[in-house]
Short mmCIF file of C-alpha atoms in Angstrom, two decimals:
data_model
loop_
_atom_site.label_atom_id
_atom_site.label_comp_id
_atom_site.label_asym_id
_atom_site.label_seq_id
_atom_site.Cartn_x
_atom_site.Cartn_y
_atom_site.Cartn_z
CA MET D 1 -31.88 0.00 44.95
CA THR D 2 -34.17 0.23 41.94
CA ARG D 3 -32.55 3.54 40.93
CA ASP D 4 -29.09 1.98 41.08
CA LYS D 5 -30.26 -0.91 38.89
CA ASN D 6 -31.74 1.54 36.42
CA LYS D 7 -28.46 3.48 36.26
CA ILE D 8 -26.47 0.31 35.67
CA THR D 9 -28.94 -0.77 33.01
CA LYS D 10 -28.63 2.59 31.28
CA ILE D 11 -24.84 2.41 31.35
CA LEU D 12 -24.81 -1.12 29.97
CA THR D 13 -27.32 -0.37 27.23
CA TRP D 14 -26.15 3.14 26.30
CA VAL D 15 -25.63 3.44 22.56
CA PRO D 16 -23.11 6.20 21.75
CA ASP D 17 -23.84 8.70 19.03
CA ILE D 18 -22.22 7.74 15.74
CA ARG D 19 -20.22 10.99 15.84
CA ILE D 20 -18.55 9.92 19.09
CA VAL D 21 -17.58 6.60 17.53
CA ALA D 22 -16.17 8.52 14.55
CA ILE D 23 -13.99 10.72 16.78
CA PHE D 24 -12.60 7.68 18.62
CA SER D 25 -11.93 5.88 15.34
CA ALA D 26 -9.95 8.83 13.98
CA ALA D 27 -8.05 9.13 17.28
CA ILE D 28 -7.05 5.45 17.18
CA LEU D 29 -5.80 5.86 13.61
CA VAL D 30 -3.62 8.79 14.69
CA LEU D 31 -2.22 6.79 17.61
CA LEU D 32 -1.32 3.92 15.28
CA LEU D 33 0.45 6.28 12.89
CA ILE D 34 2.64 7.97 15.53
CA PRO D 35 5.13 5.06 15.92
CA LEU D 36 5.53 4.87 12.13
CA PHE D 37 6.37 8.56 11.93
CA ARG D 38 8.79 8.19 14.84
CA ILE D 39 10.85 5.44 13.18
CA VAL D 40 10.99 7.14 9.76
CA PRO D 41 14.15 9.20 10.57
CA TYR D 42 16.07 5.94 11.16
CA ALA D 43 15.38 4.51 7.67
CA VAL D 44 18.45 4.04 5.45
CA PRO D 45 18.95 3.47 1.70
CA TRP D 46 19.62 0.04 0.27
CA ASN D 47 20.72 -1.57 -3.01
CA ASP D 48 18.45 -0.29 -5.82
CA ASP D 49 18.07 3.07 -4.10
CA TYR D 50 21.66 3.61 -5.24
CA ASN D 51 21.27 1.92 -8.63
CA TYR D 52 18.28 3.95 -9.80
CA GLY D 53 19.22 7.13 -7.96
CA SER D 54 22.63 7.15 -9.67
CA PHE D 55 21.04 8.55 -12.86
CA VAL D 56 19.82 11.61 -10.97
CA GLN D 57 23.09 11.78 -9.02
CA VAL D 58 25.02 12.16 -12.29
CA ALA D 59 22.57 14.78 -13.59
CA LEU D 60 22.85 16.80 -10.38
CA SER D 61 26.63 16.68 -10.53
CA GLN D 62 26.42 18.56 -13.82
CA GLU D 63 23.77 21.06 -12.74
CA HIS D 64 22.31 21.12 -9.23
CA SER D 65 18.68 21.94 -9.96
CA PHE D 66 15.27 20.31 -9.74
CA ALA D 67 14.95 20.44 -13.52
CA SER D 68 18.21 18.53 -13.82
CA ALA D 69 16.92 15.91 -11.35
CA LEU D 70 13.79 15.43 -13.46
CA GLN D 71 15.94 15.06 -16.55
CA GLY D 72 18.03 12.39 -14.80
CA ALA D 73 14.88 10.52 -13.73
CA TYR D 74 13.54 10.63 -17.28
CA SER D 75 16.86 9.28 -18.57
CA CYS D 76 16.69 6.42 -16.08
CA ALA D 77 13.13 5.51 -17.10
CA ARG D 78 14.01 5.64 -20.78
CA ILE D 79 17.13 3.47 -20.48
CA GLN D 80 15.39 0.92 -18.25
CA TRP D 81 12.44 0.80 -20.66
CA TYR D 82 14.82 -0.42 -23.35
CA ALA D 83 17.11 -2.50 -21.14
CA TRP D 84 15.11 -4.06 -18.29
CA GLN D 85 11.37 -3.40 -17.89
CA GLY D 86 8.59 -1.18 -19.12
CA THR D 87 7.37 0.22 -15.80
CA PHE D 88 8.37 3.76 -16.76
CA SER D 89 6.39 5.75 -14.16
CA SER D 90 7.62 3.55 -11.31
CA ILE D 91 11.21 3.86 -12.49
CA PHE D 92 10.88 7.63 -12.82
CA PHE D 93 9.94 7.88 -9.14
CA MET D 94 12.57 5.30 -8.14
CA ALA D 95 15.25 7.51 -9.64
CA LEU D 96 13.99 10.48 -7.60
CA VAL D 97 14.94 8.84 -4.31
CA PRO D 98 15.52 11.67 -1.78
CA LEU D 99 19.00 10.22 -1.23
CA VAL D 100 20.15 12.14 -4.31
CA TRP D 101 20.02 15.37 -2.29
CA GLY D 102 21.92 13.84 0.62
CA GLU D 103 21.73 10.86 3.00
CA GLU D 104 20.03 13.06 5.60
CA TYR D 105 17.02 13.44 3.31
CA TYR D 106 16.36 9.75 2.71
CA PHE D 107 13.68 9.68 5.42
CA LEU D 108 11.46 11.84 3.20
CA GLY D 109 10.91 8.81 0.94
CA PRO D 110 9.34 6.56 3.63
CA LEU D 111 7.45 9.56 5.02
CA PHE D 112 6.01 10.23 1.56
CA LEU D 113 4.98 6.57 1.16
CA ILE D 114 3.14 6.48 4.50
CA LEU D 115 1.30 9.73 3.85
CA LEU D 116 0.49 8.78 0.25
CA LEU D 117 -0.95 5.41 1.32
CA LEU D 118 -2.95 7.02 4.12
CA ILE D 119 -4.41 9.76 1.91
CA SER D 120 -5.18 7.44 -1.00
CA VAL D 121 -7.11 4.95 1.18
CA MET D 122 -9.02 7.77 2.88
CA VAL D 123 -9.91 9.39 -0.45
CA LEU D 124 -10.96 6.11 -2.10
CA VAL D 125 -13.12 5.02 0.85
CA ARG D 126 -14.72 8.45 0.88
CA GLY D 127 -15.49 8.11 -2.83
CA LEU D 128 -17.13 4.73 -2.32
CA ALA D 129 -19.01 5.69 0.85
CA ARG D 130 -20.08 9.23 0.07
CA ASP D 131 -20.11 9.56 -3.71
CA VAL D 132 -21.50 6.11 -4.52
CA LEU D 133 -23.59 5.19 -1.48
CA GLY D 134 -24.41 8.65 -0.11
CA ALA D 135 -23.35 7.76 3.45
CA ASP D 136 -23.33 10.30 6.29
CA ARG D 137 -20.05 11.99 7.21
CA ALA D 138 -19.61 10.31 10.59
CA SER D 139 -20.05 6.78 9.23
CA CYS D 140 -17.75 7.64 6.34
CA LEU D 141 -15.04 8.86 8.76
CA ILE D 142 -15.29 5.60 10.71
CA LEU D 143 -14.88 3.54 7.56
CA GLN D 144 -12.00 5.74 6.37
CA SER D 145 -10.16 5.48 9.70
CA VAL D 146 -10.67 1.76 10.15
CA VAL D 147 -9.81 0.72 6.60
CA ALA D 148 -6.74 3.00 6.54
CA ALA D 149 -5.57 1.54 9.86
CA VAL D 150 -6.02 -2.04 8.64
CA VAL D 151 -4.22 -1.40 5.33
CA ILE D 152 -1.25 0.39 6.92
CA VAL D 153 -0.81 -1.66 10.09
CA LEU D 154 -1.33 -5.03 8.38
CA LEU D 155 0.67 -4.36 5.22
CA HIS D 156 2.05 -7.67 3.98
CA SER D 157 5.65 -6.47 4.24
CA SER D 158 5.93 -3.04 5.82
CA GLN D 159 9.71 -3.21 5.46
CA THR D 160 9.64 -3.35 1.66
CA GLY D 161 6.38 -1.41 1.42
CA LEU D 162 7.09 1.68 3.53
CA PHE D 163 10.70 1.91 4.68
CA TRP D 164 12.71 0.84 1.63
CA TYR D 165 11.92 3.63 -0.80
CA ASN D 166 12.80 1.88 -4.07
CA SER D 167 10.63 -1.13 -3.34
CA GLY D 168 7.87 0.87 -1.67
CA ILE D 169 7.36 3.41 -4.43
CA HIS D 170 7.25 0.67 -7.07
CA TYR D 171 4.33 -1.16 -5.45
CA VAL D 172 2.70 0.65 -2.52
CA GLY D 173 3.34 4.10 -3.96
CA MET D 174 2.03 3.34 -7.45
CA HIS D 175 -0.93 1.42 -6.03
CA SER D 176 -1.72 4.50 -3.95
CA PHE D 177 -1.74 6.61 -7.12
CA LEU D 178 -4.17 4.08 -8.64
CA MET D 179 -6.49 4.43 -5.63
CA LEU D 180 -6.45 8.23 -6.00
CA THR D 181 -7.19 7.87 -9.71
CA THR D 182 -10.03 5.41 -9.00
CA ALA D 183 -11.55 7.87 -6.53
CA ALA D 184 -11.41 10.54 -9.25
CA TRP D 185 -13.10 8.21 -11.75
CA ILE D 186 -15.86 7.62 -9.21
CA ARG D 187 -16.32 11.34 -8.65
CA LEU D 188 -16.44 11.97 -12.39
CA PHE D 189 -19.14 9.33 -12.65
CA THR D 190 -21.26 10.66 -9.79
CA GLY D 191 -20.45 14.39 -9.53
CA ARG D 192 -22.22 17.40 -10.96
CA ASP D 193 -19.75 20.25 -10.45
CA LYS D 194 -18.47 21.31 -13.91
CA THR D 195 -15.38 23.14 -12.61
CA LEU D 196 -14.37 20.16 -10.49
CA SER D 197 -15.02 17.84 -13.42
CA VAL D 198 -12.45 19.70 -15.53
CA PHE D 199 -9.84 19.29 -12.81
CA LEU D 200 -10.76 15.60 -12.35
CA VAL D 201 -10.45 14.89 -16.07
CA LEU D 202 -6.95 16.37 -16.03
CA TRP D 203 -5.99 14.47 -12.88
CA THR D 204 -7.30 11.15 -14.21
CA MET D 205 -5.15 11.61 -17.30
CA VAL D 206 -2.10 12.12 -15.07
CA GLY D 207 -3.21 9.21 -12.91
CA ALA D 208 -3.57 7.06 -16.03
CA VAL D 209 0.08 7.71 -16.88
CA LEU D 210 1.19 6.94 -13.32
CA SER D 211 -0.89 3.77 -12.98
CA GLY D 212 -0.48 2.61 -16.56
CA GLY D 213 3.31 2.79 -16.29
CA ALA D 214 3.45 1.16 -12.87
CA ASN D 215 4.22 -2.38 -11.72
CA PHE D 216 2.27 -5.06 -13.57
CA VAL D 217 -0.16 -5.74 -10.70
CA THR D 218 -1.19 -2.10 -10.52
CA THR D 219 -1.31 -1.47 -14.26
CA LEU D 220 -3.41 -4.59 -14.93
CA GLN D 221 -5.89 -3.94 -12.13
CA GLY D 222 -6.15 -0.26 -13.05
CA LEU D 223 -6.99 -1.14 -16.65
CA LEU D 224 -9.74 -3.49 -15.48
CA VAL D 225 -11.17 -0.83 -13.16
CA VAL D 226 -11.37 1.89 -15.80
CA LEU D 227 -12.85 -0.56 -18.33
CA PHE D 228 -15.45 -1.54 -15.72
CA PHE D 229 -16.47 2.10 -15.27
CA ALA D 230 -16.65 2.60 -19.03
CA VAL D 231 -18.84 -0.49 -19.57
CA LEU D 232 -21.03 0.35 -16.56
CA GLY D 233 -21.54 3.89 -17.88
CA ILE D 234 -22.57 2.58 -21.28
CA LEU D 235 -25.03 0.10 -19.74
CA LEU D 236 -26.53 2.81 -17.53
CA ARG D 237 -26.52 5.29 -20.43
CA ASN D 238 -24.74 7.78 -18.23
CA LYS D 239 -23.56 10.75 -20.31
CA ARG D 240 -20.79 11.45 -17.81
CA THR D 241 -19.07 8.33 -19.11
CA LEU D 242 -17.69 10.59 -21.85
CA LEU D 243 -15.55 12.26 -19.17
CA LEU D 244 -13.70 8.95 -18.75
CA VAL D 245 -12.68 8.78 -22.39
CA PRO D 246 -9.52 10.95 -22.12
CA SER D 247 -8.09 8.96 -19.21
CA LEU D 248 -9.18 5.66 -20.76
CA ALA D 249 -7.32 6.51 -23.97
CA VAL D 250 -4.22 7.62 -22.04
CA TYR D 251 -4.38 4.52 -19.85
CA CYS D 252 -4.58 2.15 -22.80
CA PHE D 253 -1.59 3.85 -24.42
CA ALA D 254 0.44 3.79 -21.17
CA PHE D 255 -0.48 0.15 -20.61
CA TYR D 256 0.63 -0.73 -24.13
CA LYS D 257 3.95 1.10 -23.75
CA ASN D 258 4.48 -0.65 -20.42
CA VAL D 259 3.86 -4.24 -21.49
CA SER D 260 5.42 -3.91 -24.95
CA ALA D 261 8.73 -2.42 -23.78
CA PRO D 262 11.87 -4.04 -25.27
CA GLY D 263 13.26 -4.33 -21.76
CA ASN D 264 10.50 -6.76 -20.82
CA HIS D 265 11.80 -9.19 -23.45
CA VAL D 266 15.34 -8.83 -22.11
CA ARG D 267 14.14 -9.52 -18.60
CA GLY D 268 11.87 -12.31 -19.80
CA ASP D 269 14.72 -14.05 -21.63
CA ILE D 270 16.80 -14.00 -18.45
CA LEU D 271 13.95 -15.35 -16.34
CA SER D 272 12.88 -17.96 -18.88
CA GLY D 273 16.47 -19.09 -19.14
CA SER D 274 16.37 -19.86 -15.43
CA GLY D 275 13.25 -22.01 -15.90
CA LEU D 276 10.84 -19.58 -14.25
CA GLY D 277 7.46 -18.37 -15.39
CA MET D 278 4.28 -19.89 -16.85
CA ASP D 279 2.38 -19.58 -20.09
CA ALA D 280 -0.49 -17.08 -20.09
CA PHE D 281 -3.46 -19.41 -19.60
CA PRO D 282 -1.88 -21.53 -16.82
CA ALA D 283 -0.88 -18.26 -15.09
CA ILE D 284 -4.49 -17.01 -15.24
CA GLY D 285 -5.88 -20.33 -13.96
CA ASN D 286 -3.37 -20.56 -11.14
CA SER D 287 -4.17 -16.98 -10.13
CA PHE D 288 -7.49 -18.19 -8.74
CA VAL D 289 -5.77 -21.02 -6.89
CA GLU D 290 -3.34 -18.55 -5.28
CA ALA D 291 -6.19 -16.14 -4.54
CA PHE D 292 -7.98 -18.80 -2.50
CA ARG D 293 -4.73 -19.87 -0.85
CA TYR D 294 -3.87 -16.39 0.37
CA ILE D 295 -7.32 -15.46 1.72
CA GLY D 296 -6.54 -16.85 5.18
CA GLU D 297 -3.15 -15.13 5.37
CA PHE D 298 -4.46 -11.82 4.04
CA THR D 299 -7.43 -11.82 6.41
CA GLY D 300 -6.33 -13.22 9.75
CA LEU D 301 -8.10 -13.10 13.09
CA ILE D 302 -7.44 -9.42 13.67
CA THR D 303 -9.11 -8.40 10.39
CA LEU D 304 -12.13 -10.57 11.22
CA ALA D 305 -12.38 -8.84 14.61
CA VAL D 306 -12.27 -5.43 12.91
CA MET D 307 -15.03 -6.51 10.54
CA ILE D 308 -17.16 -7.51 13.52
CA VAL D 309 -16.57 -4.09 15.12
CA LEU D 310 -17.79 -2.43 11.93
CA ILE D 311 -21.03 -4.43 11.70
CA PRO D 312 -23.19 -2.14 13.92
CA VAL D 313 -21.73 0.98 12.27
CA ILE D 314 -22.41 -0.31 8.78
CA TRP D 315 -25.84 -1.61 9.82
CA GLN D 316 -26.86 1.85 10.98
CA MET D 317 -25.34 3.51 7.93
CA VAL D 318 -27.03 1.37 5.28
CA GLY D 319 -30.39 1.88 6.99
CA LYS D 320 -30.24 5.56 6.03
CA LEU D 321 -29.32 5.01 2.39
CA THR D 322 -31.46 5.10 -0.73
CA PHE D 323 -28.86 3.10 -2.65
CA GLN D 324 -30.20 -0.29 -3.72
CA PHE D 325 -27.91 -3.20 -2.86
CA ARG D 326 -28.68 -5.69 -5.62
CA ARG D 327 -26.99 -8.90 -6.76
CA PRO D 328 -24.37 -9.16 -3.98
CA GLY D 329 -23.22 -12.49 -5.37
CA LEU D 330 -22.25 -10.81 -8.63
CA ILE D 331 -20.31 -8.13 -6.71
CA LEU D 332 -18.50 -10.84 -4.74
CA LEU D 333 -17.60 -12.74 -7.91
CA GLY D 334 -16.40 -9.63 -9.73
CA THR D 335 -14.29 -8.35 -6.84
CA PHE D 336 -12.76 -11.79 -6.28
CA CYS D 337 -11.72 -11.94 -9.93
CA LEU D 338 -10.15 -8.47 -9.65
CA TYR D 339 -8.26 -9.55 -6.54
CA ALA D 340 -7.08 -12.75 -8.27
CA THR D 341 -5.54 -10.78 -11.14
CA GLY D 342 -2.95 -9.54 -8.67
CA PHE D 343 -1.22 -12.93 -8.80
CA THR D 344 -1.19 -13.28 -12.59
CA PRO D 345 1.87 -11.14 -13.44
CA SER D 346 4.14 -12.94 -10.95
CA LEU D 347 2.92 -16.36 -12.00
CA TYR D 348 3.52 -15.45 -15.65
CA SER D 349 7.02 -14.07 -15.11
CA LEU D 350 8.30 -15.90 -12.01
CA GLY D 351 6.15 -19.00 -11.66
CA HIS D 352 5.00 -18.19 -8.12
CA ALA D 353 2.54 -15.89 -6.36
CA GLY D 354 5.00 -13.04 -5.97
CA LEU D 355 7.65 -11.53 -3.74
CA GLY D 356 6.70 -9.81 -0.51
CA ARG D 357 6.84 -6.36 -2.07
CA THR D 358 4.54 -7.50 -4.90
CA LEU D 359 2.07 -9.01 -2.45
CA ASN D 360 1.80 -5.62 -0.75
CA ALA D 361 -0.16 -4.33 -3.74
CA VAL D 362 -2.22 -7.53 -3.99
CA LYS D 363 -3.16 -7.39 -0.31
CA ILE D 364 -4.15 -3.72 -0.47
CA THR D 365 -6.60 -4.54 -3.26
CA TYR D 366 -7.92 -7.50 -1.27
CA GLN D 367 -8.46 -5.43 1.88
CA ILE D 368 -10.33 -2.64 0.09
CA LEU D 369 -12.56 -5.17 -1.69
CA LEU D 370 -13.11 -7.14 1.52
CA PHE D 371 -14.60 -4.14 3.32
CA LEU D 372 -16.52 -3.15 0.20
CA ASN D 373 -18.16 -6.59 0.24
CA GLU D 374 -18.93 -6.33 3.94
CA VAL D 375 -20.80 -3.07 3.39
CA TYR D 376 -22.58 -4.38 0.31
CA TRP D 377 -23.71 -7.67 1.86
CA LEU D 378 -24.91 -6.01 5.07
CA GLY D 379 -26.79 -3.44 3.00
CA TRP D 380 -28.41 -6.20 0.98
CA MET D 381 -29.36 -8.12 4.15
CA ARG D 382 -30.87 -5.08 5.83
CA GLN D 383 -32.95 -4.15 2.81
CA LYS D 384 -34.21 -7.74 2.54
CA LEU D 385 -35.18 -7.76 6.22
CA GLU D 386 -36.91 -4.39 5.92
CA GLN D 387 -38.88 -5.62 2.91
CA LYS D 388 -40.09 -8.58 4.98
CA LYS D 389 -40.56 -6.40 8.11
CA HIS D 390 -38.26 -8.65 10.14
CA MET D 391 -36.02 -5.96 11.64
CA LEU D 392 -36.99 -6.94 15.23
CA GLY D 393 -35.37 -3.90 16.85
CA LEU D 394 -32.08 -4.30 14.98
CA LYS D 395 -32.02 -0.68 13.85
CA GLN D 396 -29.82 0.63 16.67
CA GLY D 397 -26.08 0.60 16.87
CA ALA D 398 -24.08 -1.38 19.38
CA PRO D 399 -23.96 -0.44 23.09
CA ALA D 400 -20.81 1.42 24.20
CA LEU D 401 -19.41 -1.61 26.05
CA PHE D 402 -19.29 -3.53 22.78
CA TYR D 403 -16.27 -1.54 21.63
CA PRO D 404 -13.98 -2.04 24.66
CA ALA D 405 -15.00 -5.71 24.69
CA MET D 406 -13.88 -6.05 21.09
CA GLY D 407 -10.75 -4.09 21.96
CA LEU D 408 -9.89 -6.71 24.59
CA LEU D 409 -10.49 -9.46 22.02
CA MET D 410 -8.05 -7.74 19.64
CA LEU D 411 -5.47 -7.45 22.41
CA GLY D 412 -5.84 -11.19 22.96
CA ILE D 413 -5.32 -11.85 19.25
CA PHE D 414 -2.27 -9.58 19.34
CA ALA D 415 -0.89 -11.40 22.40
CA ILE D 416 -0.95 -14.82 20.72
CA GLU D 417 0.70 -13.56 17.52
CA PRO D 418 4.20 -15.12 17.40
CA ASN D 419 5.64 -12.37 15.16
CA GLN D 420 4.15 -9.18 16.56
CA ALA D 421 6.77 -6.75 15.25
CA GLY D 422 6.64 -8.26 11.77
CA THR D 423 2.85 -8.55 11.56
CA TYR D 424 1.79 -5.17 12.97
CA SER D 425 3.80 -2.31 11.48
CA SER D 426 2.86 0.17 14.22
CA TYR D 427 3.97 -2.18 16.98
CA GLY D 428 7.14 -3.05 15.09
CA ALA D 429 7.99 0.65 14.81
CA TYR D 430 7.23 1.21 18.50
CA TYR D 431 9.31 -1.82 19.52
CA TYR D 432 12.41 -0.92 17.52
CA VAL D 433 12.36 2.72 18.63
CA HIS D 434 11.80 2.04 22.33
CA THR D 435 14.32 -0.79 22.57
CA GLY D 436 16.92 1.52 21.02
CA GLU D 437 17.61 -0.88 18.14
CA ALA D 438 16.57 1.66 15.52
CA ASN D 439 18.89 4.31 16.94
CA GLU D 440 21.84 1.90 17.27
CA PHE D 441 21.33 0.65 13.73
CA HIS D 442 21.27 4.19 12.39
CA LYS D 443 24.46 5.06 14.27
CA GLU D 444 26.15 2.04 12.71
CA TYR D 445 25.00 3.26 9.29
CA LEU D 446 26.45 6.72 9.92
CA GLY D 447 29.68 5.09 11.09
CA ARG D 448 29.79 3.11 7.85
CA LEU D 449 29.44 6.32 5.83
CA GLU D 450 32.32 7.83 7.78
CA THR D 451 34.47 4.76 7.08
CA ILE D 452 33.70 4.98 3.37
CA ALA D 453 34.49 8.70 3.27
CA ASN D 454 37.83 8.23 5.06
CA SER D 455 38.97 5.18 3.06
CA GLY D 456 40.76 4.85 -0.24
CA ALA D 457 39.47 3.11 -3.33
CA GLU D 458 39.15 -0.27 -1.59
CA VAL D 459 36.85 -0.05 1.42
CA VAL D 460 36.29 -2.54 4.24
CA VAL D 461 33.28 -2.04 6.52
CA ARG D 462 31.92 -3.98 9.45
CA PRO D 463 28.54 -5.81 9.36
CA TYR D 464 25.58 -4.32 11.17
CA HIS D 465 25.19 -5.78 14.64
CA PHE D 466 21.78 -4.20 15.11
CA ARG D 467 19.34 -5.15 12.36
CA PRO D 468 15.80 -3.99 13.16
CA TRP D 469 13.77 -5.83 10.53
CA LEU D 470 11.41 -2.97 9.77
CA ILE D 471 14.13 -0.59 8.54
CA CYS D 472 17.00 -2.95 7.69
CA ALA D 473 16.39 -4.52 4.29
CA GLY D 474 19.77 -6.26 4.27
CA ASP D 475 23.52 -5.91 4.69
CA LEU D 476 26.55 -5.88 2.43
CA SER D 477 28.39 -9.06 1.52
CA GLU D 478 31.97 -10.28 1.77
CA ASN D 479 31.83 -10.52 -2.01
CA LYS D 480 32.76 -7.18 -3.56
CA ASP D 481 30.96 -8.20 -6.77
CA ALA D 482 27.62 -8.72 -5.03
CA GLU D 483 24.98 -6.38 -6.46
CA GLU D 484 24.41 -4.49 -3.21
CA ASN D 485 28.17 -3.98 -2.74
CA ARG D 486 28.68 -2.73 -6.28
CA ALA D 487 25.71 -0.36 -5.98
CA MET D 488 27.09 1.34 -2.88
CA ALA D 489 30.67 1.39 -4.18
CA SER D 490 29.55 3.06 -7.39
CA TRP D 491 27.48 5.63 -5.50
CA TYR D 492 30.47 6.73 -3.40
CA ASP D 493 32.91 6.42 -6.31
CA LYS D 494 34.92 3.59 -4.74
CA GLY D 495 36.65 0.70 -6.46
CA SER D 496 35.05 -1.83 -4.14
CA ILE D 497 33.35 -2.23 -0.77
CA ILE D 498 33.42 -5.45 1.21
CA CYS D 499 31.74 -6.21 4.51
CA ILE D 500 33.63 -8.45 6.91
CA GLU D 501 33.92 -8.98 10.67
CA GLU D 502 37.01 -7.48 12.29
CA GLU D 503 38.06 -10.86 13.68
CA ALA D 504 37.95 -12.44 10.23
CA LEU D 505 40.01 -9.56 8.82
CA GLN D 506 42.64 -10.02 11.52
CA ASN D 507 42.84 -13.77 10.82
CA ASP D 508 43.33 -13.09 7.11
CA SER D 509 46.15 -10.66 7.83
CA LYS D 510 47.94 -13.33 9.88
#
């Protein structure tokens, strides 16, 4: 009887090796990604995919080569810089929508966005955990897997962030490039390898062009990040700060070209004429109001549960570090200000916090900074307790049963979520694939292409009856002059395309 009790006690109190936890964390991330990869082939182009891709389409019609495609993308960025907005690097990638090589290749765009977001989060978290803190590999892998899963699964709008290429590349894609550039800045700051440093200097210059010419959330936050590194290097008298100078100079130039573009004034006049937008100082002040207002929505119960799961992992990790966690309040204040800047561009131009696709970039920044603060505050607390010798046996990790118990809690949170498919991208992808909605929607899309190909100059198509939210950004209108109708009609060289129910068409003919 005593032996049985001892066995039960051992099972209940067994603390798994951190490497086992790391393997399970990586496995869960892979499982969450599988549904997203499965639904990617069903994604279809929409609206601005045609508008921006048309520049490359024309170039390819003259000479079908990759060089010609790049020339068309450059032409699109240049014209839009003068006529609409200064986000030249975003527009360059928008024009290179895989649709230009054929409808069957469109899925490569969403696939690229998912992989780019995954890799950028993993690389940035590694830079913060390993290069800055000096964390062990297993703990780093756990943080990488968990943060990547949270960012991807809980994206504010996975529809506009991952499965509509034009929207996704403008915000999620360019923000991913900024994260890769930030990781390179960190490595330049902390590394010692001269050969790698040369490569990193070159990459950060490319990254400065990509981030500096991106959407205004990304370009503003990227500028603040690189200026922070420059100032920190000067204060610490770190000679490696000189390695940041090339990318800092390129970034400042790209930022200037972005915000000073003539197209911004054209766009601004249109928006101001509609009564939208704020002056600069009210926009900055209201950014903090919006930042507080969105904390609850951006966090949510599931993110809090994930943060609890990470506590024992982080607690063990920081106990092995020599890094000194000082002034956590200053870190919290600085990161909150950086997060708040994400709302400023939309408040300045539109008068509100931002569209769903804009908030994707804002939320990604918030999530990264949220976990950064969790690590920093727990590190500060542990070092304070160790200084006062008040650890009281808190040096171990959590027992194995802690993780399935937290898993059940997360399942409970998932069960009470009223919009599961819209809130959790992985579940939404699984749901739409396994109910057959994604397949039926894609078949309707292919049928629409066939109708367009077999029709004359004036085309009539039927509305989609299956509209899986994750991959259906919208449908055509009965109005042939609607932007989305004109974009598709122009792409397929048609006079007009209208979308109307068959019954309504029959009634009109009578």
